[in-house]
XYZ file of C-alpha atoms in Angstrom:
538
model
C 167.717 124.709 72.884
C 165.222 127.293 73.976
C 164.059 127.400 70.483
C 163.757 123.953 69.646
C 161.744 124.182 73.206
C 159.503 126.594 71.570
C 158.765 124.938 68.731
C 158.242 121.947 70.219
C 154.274 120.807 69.931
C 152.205 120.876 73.461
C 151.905 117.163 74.702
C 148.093 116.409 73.415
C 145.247 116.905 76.371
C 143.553 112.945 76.179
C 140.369 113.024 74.798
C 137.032 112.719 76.436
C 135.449 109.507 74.975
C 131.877 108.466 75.321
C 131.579 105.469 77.151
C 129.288 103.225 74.705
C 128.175 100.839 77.350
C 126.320 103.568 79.285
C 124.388 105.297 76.810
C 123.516 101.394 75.390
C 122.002 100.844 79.033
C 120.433 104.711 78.842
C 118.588 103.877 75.806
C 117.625 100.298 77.255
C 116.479 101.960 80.029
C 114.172 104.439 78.007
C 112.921 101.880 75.796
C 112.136 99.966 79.077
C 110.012 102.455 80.621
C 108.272 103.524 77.339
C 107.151 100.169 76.593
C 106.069 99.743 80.260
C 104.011 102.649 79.813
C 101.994 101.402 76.774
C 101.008 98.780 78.838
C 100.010 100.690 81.902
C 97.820 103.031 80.053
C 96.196 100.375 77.580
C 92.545 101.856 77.465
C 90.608 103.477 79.865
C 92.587 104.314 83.378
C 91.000 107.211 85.312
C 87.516 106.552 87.441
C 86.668 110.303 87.789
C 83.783 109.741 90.575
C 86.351 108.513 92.897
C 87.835 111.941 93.191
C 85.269 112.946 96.158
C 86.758 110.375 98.048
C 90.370 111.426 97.623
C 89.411 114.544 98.577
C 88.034 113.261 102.086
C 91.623 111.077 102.407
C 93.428 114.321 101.869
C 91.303 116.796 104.037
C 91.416 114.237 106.982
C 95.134 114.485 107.251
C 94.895 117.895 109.354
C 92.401 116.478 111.915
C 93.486 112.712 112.777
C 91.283 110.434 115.170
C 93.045 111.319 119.057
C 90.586 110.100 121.327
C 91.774 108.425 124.065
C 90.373 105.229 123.625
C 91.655 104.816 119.814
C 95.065 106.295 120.538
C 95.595 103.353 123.356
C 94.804 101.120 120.602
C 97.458 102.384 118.868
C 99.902 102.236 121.541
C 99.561 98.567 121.586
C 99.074 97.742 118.520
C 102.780 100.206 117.878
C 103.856 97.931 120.506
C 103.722 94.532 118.357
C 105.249 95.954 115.653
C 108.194 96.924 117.249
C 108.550 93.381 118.978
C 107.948 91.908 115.490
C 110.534 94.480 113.909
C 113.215 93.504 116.722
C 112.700 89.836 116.899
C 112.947 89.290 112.881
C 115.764 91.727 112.789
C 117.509 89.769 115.603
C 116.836 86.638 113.430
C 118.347 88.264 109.938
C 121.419 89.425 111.701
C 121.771 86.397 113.296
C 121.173 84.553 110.107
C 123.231 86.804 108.270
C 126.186 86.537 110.456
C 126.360 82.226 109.826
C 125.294 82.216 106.693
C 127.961 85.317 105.893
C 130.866 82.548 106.684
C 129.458 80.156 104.375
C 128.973 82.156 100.813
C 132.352 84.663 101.636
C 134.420 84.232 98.468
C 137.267 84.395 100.961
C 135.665 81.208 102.609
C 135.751 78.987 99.053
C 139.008 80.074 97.817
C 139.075 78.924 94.648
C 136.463 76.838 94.622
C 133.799 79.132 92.614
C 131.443 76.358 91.801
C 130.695 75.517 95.773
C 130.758 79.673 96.124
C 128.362 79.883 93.368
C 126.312 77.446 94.635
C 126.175 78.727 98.371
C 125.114 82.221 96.664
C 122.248 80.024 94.764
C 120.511 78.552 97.983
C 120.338 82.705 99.254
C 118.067 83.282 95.987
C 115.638 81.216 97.166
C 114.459 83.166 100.485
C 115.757 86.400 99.153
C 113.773 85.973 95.823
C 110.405 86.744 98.091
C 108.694 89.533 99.818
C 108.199 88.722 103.477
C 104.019 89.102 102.800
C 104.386 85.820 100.744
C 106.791 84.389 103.534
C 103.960 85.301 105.911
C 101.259 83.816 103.584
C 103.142 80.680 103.473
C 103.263 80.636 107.022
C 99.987 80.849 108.119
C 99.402 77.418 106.416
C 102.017 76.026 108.295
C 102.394 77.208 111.638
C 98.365 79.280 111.660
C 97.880 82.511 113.714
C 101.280 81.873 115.600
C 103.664 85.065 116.315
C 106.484 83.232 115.251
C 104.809 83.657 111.621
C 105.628 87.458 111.829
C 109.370 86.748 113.373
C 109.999 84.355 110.812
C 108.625 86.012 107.744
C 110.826 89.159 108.280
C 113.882 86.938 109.645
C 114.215 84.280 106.830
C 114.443 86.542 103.414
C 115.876 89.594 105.890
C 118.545 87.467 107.299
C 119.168 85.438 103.386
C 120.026 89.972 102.281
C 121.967 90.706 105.411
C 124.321 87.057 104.838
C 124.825 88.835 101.299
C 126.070 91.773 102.300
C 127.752 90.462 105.334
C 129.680 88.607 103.170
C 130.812 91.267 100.752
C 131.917 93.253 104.028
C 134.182 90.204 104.326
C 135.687 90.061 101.227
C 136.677 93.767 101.529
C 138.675 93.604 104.601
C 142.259 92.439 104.973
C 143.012 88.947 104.861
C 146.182 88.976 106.929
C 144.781 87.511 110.402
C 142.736 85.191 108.320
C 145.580 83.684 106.152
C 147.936 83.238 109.770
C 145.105 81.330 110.853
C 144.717 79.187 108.048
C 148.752 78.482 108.150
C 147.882 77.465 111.819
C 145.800 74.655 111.050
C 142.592 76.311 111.586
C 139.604 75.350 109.549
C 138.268 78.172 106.364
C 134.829 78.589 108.732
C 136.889 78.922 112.035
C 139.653 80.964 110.389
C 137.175 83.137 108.790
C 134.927 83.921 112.038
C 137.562 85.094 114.064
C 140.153 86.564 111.188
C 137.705 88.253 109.157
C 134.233 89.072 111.615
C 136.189 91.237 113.958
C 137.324 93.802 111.588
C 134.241 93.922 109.641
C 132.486 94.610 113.197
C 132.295 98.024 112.602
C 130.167 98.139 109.143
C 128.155 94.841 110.419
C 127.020 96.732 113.046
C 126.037 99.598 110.938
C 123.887 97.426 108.407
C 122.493 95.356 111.396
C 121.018 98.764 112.546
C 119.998 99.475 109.223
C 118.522 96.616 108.287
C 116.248 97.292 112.349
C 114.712 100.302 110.157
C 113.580 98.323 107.398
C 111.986 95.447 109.608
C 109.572 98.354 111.445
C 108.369 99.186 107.946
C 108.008 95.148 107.024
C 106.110 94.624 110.528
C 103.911 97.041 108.897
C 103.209 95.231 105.884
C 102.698 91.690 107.722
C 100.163 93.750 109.863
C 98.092 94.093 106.839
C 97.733 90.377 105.605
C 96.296 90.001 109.336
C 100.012 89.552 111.659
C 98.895 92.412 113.671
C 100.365 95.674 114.970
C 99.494 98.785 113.710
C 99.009 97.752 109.909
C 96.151 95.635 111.022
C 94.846 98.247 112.540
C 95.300 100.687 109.677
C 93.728 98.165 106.967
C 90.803 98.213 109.693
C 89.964 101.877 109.346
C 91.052 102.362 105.995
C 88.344 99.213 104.733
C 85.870 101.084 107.065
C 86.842 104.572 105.536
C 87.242 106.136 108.690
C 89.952 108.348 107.183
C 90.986 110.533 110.858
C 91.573 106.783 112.055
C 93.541 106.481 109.072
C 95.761 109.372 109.458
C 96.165 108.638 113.214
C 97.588 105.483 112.117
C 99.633 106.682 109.168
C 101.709 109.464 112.022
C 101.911 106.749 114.032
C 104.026 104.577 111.652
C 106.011 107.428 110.494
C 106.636 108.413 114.381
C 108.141 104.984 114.470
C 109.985 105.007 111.449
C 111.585 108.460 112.478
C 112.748 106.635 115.519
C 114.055 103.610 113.952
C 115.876 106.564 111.458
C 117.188 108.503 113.944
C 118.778 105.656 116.248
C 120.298 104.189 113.081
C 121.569 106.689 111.686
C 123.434 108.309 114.780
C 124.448 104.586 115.289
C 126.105 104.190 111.735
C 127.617 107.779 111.906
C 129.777 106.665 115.402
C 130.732 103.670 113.387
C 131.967 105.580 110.332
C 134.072 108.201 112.560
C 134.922 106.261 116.184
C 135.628 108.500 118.755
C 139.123 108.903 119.806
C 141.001 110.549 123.080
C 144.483 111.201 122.212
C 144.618 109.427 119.089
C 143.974 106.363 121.201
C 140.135 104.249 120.037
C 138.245 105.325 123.197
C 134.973 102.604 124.521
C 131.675 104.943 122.740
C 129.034 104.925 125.350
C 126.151 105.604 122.788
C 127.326 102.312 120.627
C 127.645 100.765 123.748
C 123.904 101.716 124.991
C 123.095 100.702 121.431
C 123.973 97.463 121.655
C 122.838 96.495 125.223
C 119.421 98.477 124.232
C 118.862 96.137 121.702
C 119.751 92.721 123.519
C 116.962 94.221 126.028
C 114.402 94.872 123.077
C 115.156 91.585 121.867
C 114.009 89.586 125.302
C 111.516 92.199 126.445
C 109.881 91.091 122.586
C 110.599 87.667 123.216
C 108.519 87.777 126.757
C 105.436 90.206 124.872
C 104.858 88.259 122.531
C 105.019 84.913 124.089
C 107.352 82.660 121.597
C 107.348 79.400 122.058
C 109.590 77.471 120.234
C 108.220 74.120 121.014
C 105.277 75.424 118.171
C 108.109 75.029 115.599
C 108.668 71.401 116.170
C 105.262 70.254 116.980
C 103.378 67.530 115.827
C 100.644 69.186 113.994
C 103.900 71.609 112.143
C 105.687 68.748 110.889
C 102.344 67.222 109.742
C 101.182 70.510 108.137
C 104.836 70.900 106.623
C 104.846 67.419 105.273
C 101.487 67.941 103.685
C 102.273 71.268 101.993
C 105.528 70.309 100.594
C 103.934 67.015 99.224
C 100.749 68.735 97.842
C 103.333 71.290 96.216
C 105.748 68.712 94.516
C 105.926 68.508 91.807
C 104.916 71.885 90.410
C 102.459 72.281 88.181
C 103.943 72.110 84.131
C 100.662 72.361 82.165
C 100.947 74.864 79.516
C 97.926 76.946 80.120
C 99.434 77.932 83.730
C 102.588 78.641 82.043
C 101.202 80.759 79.506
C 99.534 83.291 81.993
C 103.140 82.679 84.500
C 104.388 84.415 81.306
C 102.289 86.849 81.142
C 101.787 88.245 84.528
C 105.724 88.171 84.803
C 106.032 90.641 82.200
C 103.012 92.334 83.950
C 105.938 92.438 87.439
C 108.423 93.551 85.302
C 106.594 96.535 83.972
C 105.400 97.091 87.087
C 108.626 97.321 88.805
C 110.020 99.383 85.899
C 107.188 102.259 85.959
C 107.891 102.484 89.584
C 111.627 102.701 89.516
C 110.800 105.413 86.944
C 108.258 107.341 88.901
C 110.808 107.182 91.793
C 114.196 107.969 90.203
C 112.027 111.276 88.813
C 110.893 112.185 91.873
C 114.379 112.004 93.659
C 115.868 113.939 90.962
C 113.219 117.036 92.021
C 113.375 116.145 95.485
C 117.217 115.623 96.330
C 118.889 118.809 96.049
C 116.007 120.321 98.746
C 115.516 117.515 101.063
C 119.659 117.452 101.525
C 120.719 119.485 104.313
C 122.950 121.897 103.442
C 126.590 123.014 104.789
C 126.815 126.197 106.104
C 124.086 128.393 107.442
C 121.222 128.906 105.432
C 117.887 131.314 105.550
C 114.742 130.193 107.121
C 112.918 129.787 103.846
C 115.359 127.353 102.746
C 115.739 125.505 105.868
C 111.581 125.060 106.558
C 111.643 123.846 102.903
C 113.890 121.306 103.479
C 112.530 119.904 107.116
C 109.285 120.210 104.847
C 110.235 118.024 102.216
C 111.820 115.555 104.401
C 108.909 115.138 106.298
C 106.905 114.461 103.152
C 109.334 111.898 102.011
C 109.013 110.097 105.716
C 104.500 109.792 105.230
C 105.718 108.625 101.699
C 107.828 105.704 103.106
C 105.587 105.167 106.166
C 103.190 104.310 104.917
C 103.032 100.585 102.839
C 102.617 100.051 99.134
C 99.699 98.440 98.890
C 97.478 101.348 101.204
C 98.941 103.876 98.421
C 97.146 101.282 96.112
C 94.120 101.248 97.331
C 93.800 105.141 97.738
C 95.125 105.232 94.025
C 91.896 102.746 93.252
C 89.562 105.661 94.228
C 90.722 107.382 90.587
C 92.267 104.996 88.508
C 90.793 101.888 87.168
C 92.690 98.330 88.729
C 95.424 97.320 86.556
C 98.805 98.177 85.963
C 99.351 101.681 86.724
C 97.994 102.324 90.254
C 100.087 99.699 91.728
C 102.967 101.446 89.480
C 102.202 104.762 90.761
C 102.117 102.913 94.342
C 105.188 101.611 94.823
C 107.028 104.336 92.756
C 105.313 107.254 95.309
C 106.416 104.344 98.237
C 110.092 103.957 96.584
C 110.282 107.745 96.334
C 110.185 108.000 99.734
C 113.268 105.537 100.642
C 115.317 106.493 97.037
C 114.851 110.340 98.305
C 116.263 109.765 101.434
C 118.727 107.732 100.480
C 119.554 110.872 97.728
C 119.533 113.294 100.163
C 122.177 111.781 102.421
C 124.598 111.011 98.836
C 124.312 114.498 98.124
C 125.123 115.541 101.979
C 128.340 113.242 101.781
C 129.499 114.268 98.140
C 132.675 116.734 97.890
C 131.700 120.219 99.268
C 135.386 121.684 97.821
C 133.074 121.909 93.918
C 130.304 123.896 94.995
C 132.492 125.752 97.357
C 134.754 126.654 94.661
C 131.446 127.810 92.246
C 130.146 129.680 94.983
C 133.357 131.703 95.651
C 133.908 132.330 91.886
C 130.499 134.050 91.827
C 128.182 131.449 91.054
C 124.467 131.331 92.390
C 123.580 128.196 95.235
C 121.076 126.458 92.188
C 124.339 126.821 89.381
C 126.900 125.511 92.420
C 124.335 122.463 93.322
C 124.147 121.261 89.129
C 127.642 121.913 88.408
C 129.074 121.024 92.039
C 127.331 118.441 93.859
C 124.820 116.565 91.070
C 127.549 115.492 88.978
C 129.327 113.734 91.922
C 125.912 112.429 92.887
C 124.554 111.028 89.999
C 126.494 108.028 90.357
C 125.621 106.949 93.686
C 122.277 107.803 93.291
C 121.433 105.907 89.824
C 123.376 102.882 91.685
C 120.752 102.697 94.534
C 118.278 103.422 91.848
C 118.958 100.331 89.757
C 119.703 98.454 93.286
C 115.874 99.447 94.466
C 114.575 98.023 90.839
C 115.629 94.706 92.553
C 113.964 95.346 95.397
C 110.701 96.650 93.440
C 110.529 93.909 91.987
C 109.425 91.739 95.345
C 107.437 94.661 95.995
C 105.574 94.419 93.126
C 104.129 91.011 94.479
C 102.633 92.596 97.465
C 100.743 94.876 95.962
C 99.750 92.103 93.382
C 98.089 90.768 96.155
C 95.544 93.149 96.322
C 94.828 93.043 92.485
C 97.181 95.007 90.876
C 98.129 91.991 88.486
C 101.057 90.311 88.202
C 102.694 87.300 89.723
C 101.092 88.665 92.863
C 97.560 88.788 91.814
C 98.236 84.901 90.315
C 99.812 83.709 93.689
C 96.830 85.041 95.799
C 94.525 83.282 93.516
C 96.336 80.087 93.391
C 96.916 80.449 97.099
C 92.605 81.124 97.991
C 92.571 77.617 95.674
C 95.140 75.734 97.750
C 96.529 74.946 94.673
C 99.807 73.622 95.903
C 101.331 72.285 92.700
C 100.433 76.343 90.831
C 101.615 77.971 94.097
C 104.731 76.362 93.812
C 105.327 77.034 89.981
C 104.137 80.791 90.853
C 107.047 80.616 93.854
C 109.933 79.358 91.303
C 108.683 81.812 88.438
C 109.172 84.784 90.957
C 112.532 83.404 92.264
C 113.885 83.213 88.478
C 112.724 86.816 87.397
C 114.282 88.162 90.264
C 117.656 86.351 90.089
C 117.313 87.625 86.318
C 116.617 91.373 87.906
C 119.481 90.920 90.332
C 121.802 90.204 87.170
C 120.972 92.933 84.825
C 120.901 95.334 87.862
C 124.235 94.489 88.923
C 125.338 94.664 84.723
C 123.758 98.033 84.256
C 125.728 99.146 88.304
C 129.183 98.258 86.675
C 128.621 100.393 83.683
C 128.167 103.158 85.824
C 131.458 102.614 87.892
């Protein structure tokens, strides 16, 4: 027996098979971003005598404006962007939470076609940036606050339903199906069988989602909402560059705030406290969330909502009036033709960025993580270094990268490329650097104790665990890019931007309106190639 044991043939090891589908959407991906570049860099792109300039931007970060009397005006102008950020957050979570009952799959059963459709109405708000909700706005309700709280609410709150809903889907479906045997309606039974144990990662995205309202408060400030965008396009159109950079710390100060609070905030959620084994009441969550129902009313009372605005007689007058100047949209083949055009502008837009980003985190990840263990001083000044960096990258909006960008490149394509891929790099590096600091130390662990230097442990340890993650929130920020790309089309970057700001200056209702649907398409398109290429990767 032993022998015919011996000469018995191994079992066969499977074999490692290349999985077709990914390197089909590598190579789409290259030919993508080299046929985006042709574009960019059709003719002539540098402007060499703007270099002097750049050089004053850059010098002026080490000695900002900090008199008194310009630092108060940043105080208050810091002060209506954080009511702005907390009131439209307050809205999109609020949003989110209803709408998350209604476009659940759990919610339709079976019924795809009435889930498919509730998904379709979220398209249209979530299709655009919050500057062309704000933009929109103005010609409805003027130079009223609510314009800020309801351009960062409406598309905010149509992204948080979204994910609200997946949160749903995910969790068990016990409670929910005893209720449904009870008699209880799919909208009732889902509330209160399905919200209460998703509470924990609602919570976490509603705090999230806080962090990226500071940063769109930022950008309404710029197309005149106020706050301290406002007064950052101020100084920057005045080239007062120490006002500039005054500004510019001041965002990021608030950003590192809104960072900080959220992240402690979503780190409680992900590990709840216990006292012998027994969920224990966590005073910080708790402070959270009474912290923020105070932020809420104290923004409420400083910035004097009224909701009696919203239903006024001269709103529903200037509401009737746009949406009959805007219907039907305009058909005639000449707008079409350049809709065409300045959508594959977006698109190679979006894709340059993604592309400038994705390489940057790659460089960037690996340092800006924090690593386990103790570390030297060099490597640990490095790292507080590069995040830093990453935070002025994300602080600061899009379109001011732009227009510093403008000083050395001619207008076109690739300085509002370069813009929102430096902008992206900031957020896609972050989000990098935590993947990494949450992937499997037991790899690099094992490396390092077989001999192996820190940079071989961090390629063959942590990047290959990484990758995945990372090239998921990659392709996931393309989508977002993409309605980024229309706010720095504002400011003549090209694009479906640069068309809608024209067509808007016009009051060309009818255009505007064929602009709006043209944007909502190519992003729904985006979303679905996005989410494609994200299941290859799985």
């Amino acid at each position: 027996m032993t022998a015919v044991l011996d000469r018995a043939p191994a079992p066969a090891l499977p074999r490692l098979r290349r999985d077709r589908r990914r390197w089909a959407w590598g190579l789409a991906a290259l030919v993508a971003v080299g046929w985006s570049l042709a574009g960019a860099v059709d003719g002539d792109v540098l402007n060499p005598a703007g270099a002097a300039q750049v050089g004053r931007f850059a010098a002026a970060a080490l000695s900002p404006a900090l008199d008194g009397a310009f630092l108060g005006v940043l105080a208050t102008a810091a002060l209506v962007t954080v009511a702005y950020a907390v009131l439209g957050a307050a809205l999109a979570v609020l949003l989110g939470a209803l709408g998350a009952v209604f476009v659940a799959r759990t919610t339709w059963g079976r019924r795809r076609l009435g889930w498919a459709a509730a998904r379709g109405v979220l398209a249209v708000p979530r299709g655009l940036h919050e500057a062309v909700w704000g933009l929109l706005l103005v010609n409805v309700l003027g130079l009223d606050p609510w314009v800020g709280v309801l351009a960062i609410g409406l598309p905010y709150g149509a992204v948080t339903a979204k994910v609200f809903a997946d949160l749903l889907d995910e969790v068990p479906r016990g409670p929910y199906a005893a209720l449904l045997a009870a008699g209880a309606g799919r909208a009732a039974a889902a509330l209160y069988g399905l919200l209460p144990q998703a509470a924990g990662g609602l919570l976490s995205y509603a705090f999230y989602r806080l962090e990226c309202a500071v940063r769109s408060a930022v950008v309404l400030g710029l197309i005149g909402a106020g706050g301290l965008g406002y007064e950052l396009a101020l100084s920057f159109t005045s080239l007062r560059w120490p006002q500039v950079w005054s500004a510019v710390y001041a965002l990021a100060l608030l950003c590192l705030a809104a960072d900080v609070a959220g992240r402690a905030v979503r780190r409680r959620v992900a590990a709840p406290r216990r006292r012998a084994g027994v969920l224990s009441r966590d005073r910080l969550l708790t402070a959270a969330v009474l912290g923020t129902v105070a932020a809420v009313a104290w923004s409420w009372w400083y910035l004097a909502l009224a909701p009696a605005s919203l239903v006024s007689g001269r709103t529903r007058e200037q509401v009737g009036y746009v949406l009959g100047a805007a219907w039907p949209p305009a058909t005639d083949g000449d707008l079409l033709a350049e809709v065409g055009r300045q959508a594959v502008v977006t698109v190679q837009v979006s894709v340059l960025a993604i592309a400038v980003a994705t390489v940057g985190t790659v460089l960037v990840a690996g340092v800006a993580a924090r690593p386990p263990g103790r570390v030297g001083p060099l490597r640990r000044a490095t790292g507080v270094l590069v995040r830093v960096a990453l935070l002025l990258l994300r602080a600061v909006p899009p379109p001011v990268w732009a227009l510093v960008l403008l000083f050395v490149l001619l207008p076109g394509v690739l300085p509002g490329a370069l813009a929102l891929g430096v902008y992206t790099l900031g957020v896609l590096g972050r989000l990098a650097a935590e993947a990494v600091e949450e992937a499997d130390p037991r790899p690099r662990a094992a490396l390092t104790a077989l001999g192996a230097r820190p940079t071989s442990g961090w390629l063959y340890g942590v990047a290959p665990a990484a990758a995945g993650p990372v090239l998921a929130v990659a392709l996931y920020r393309w989508e977002v890019a993409v309605r980024d790309t229309l706010l720095v089309g504002l400011l003549g970057a090209g694009g479906l931007g640069a068309l809608l700001a024209s067509r808007l200056a016009a009051f060309d209702w009818p255009a505007v309106a064929t602009v709006l649907v043209a944007t909502v398409v190519l992003t729904l398109a985006v979303d679905l190639v996005s989410e494609r290429a994200r299941r290859a990767l799985r």
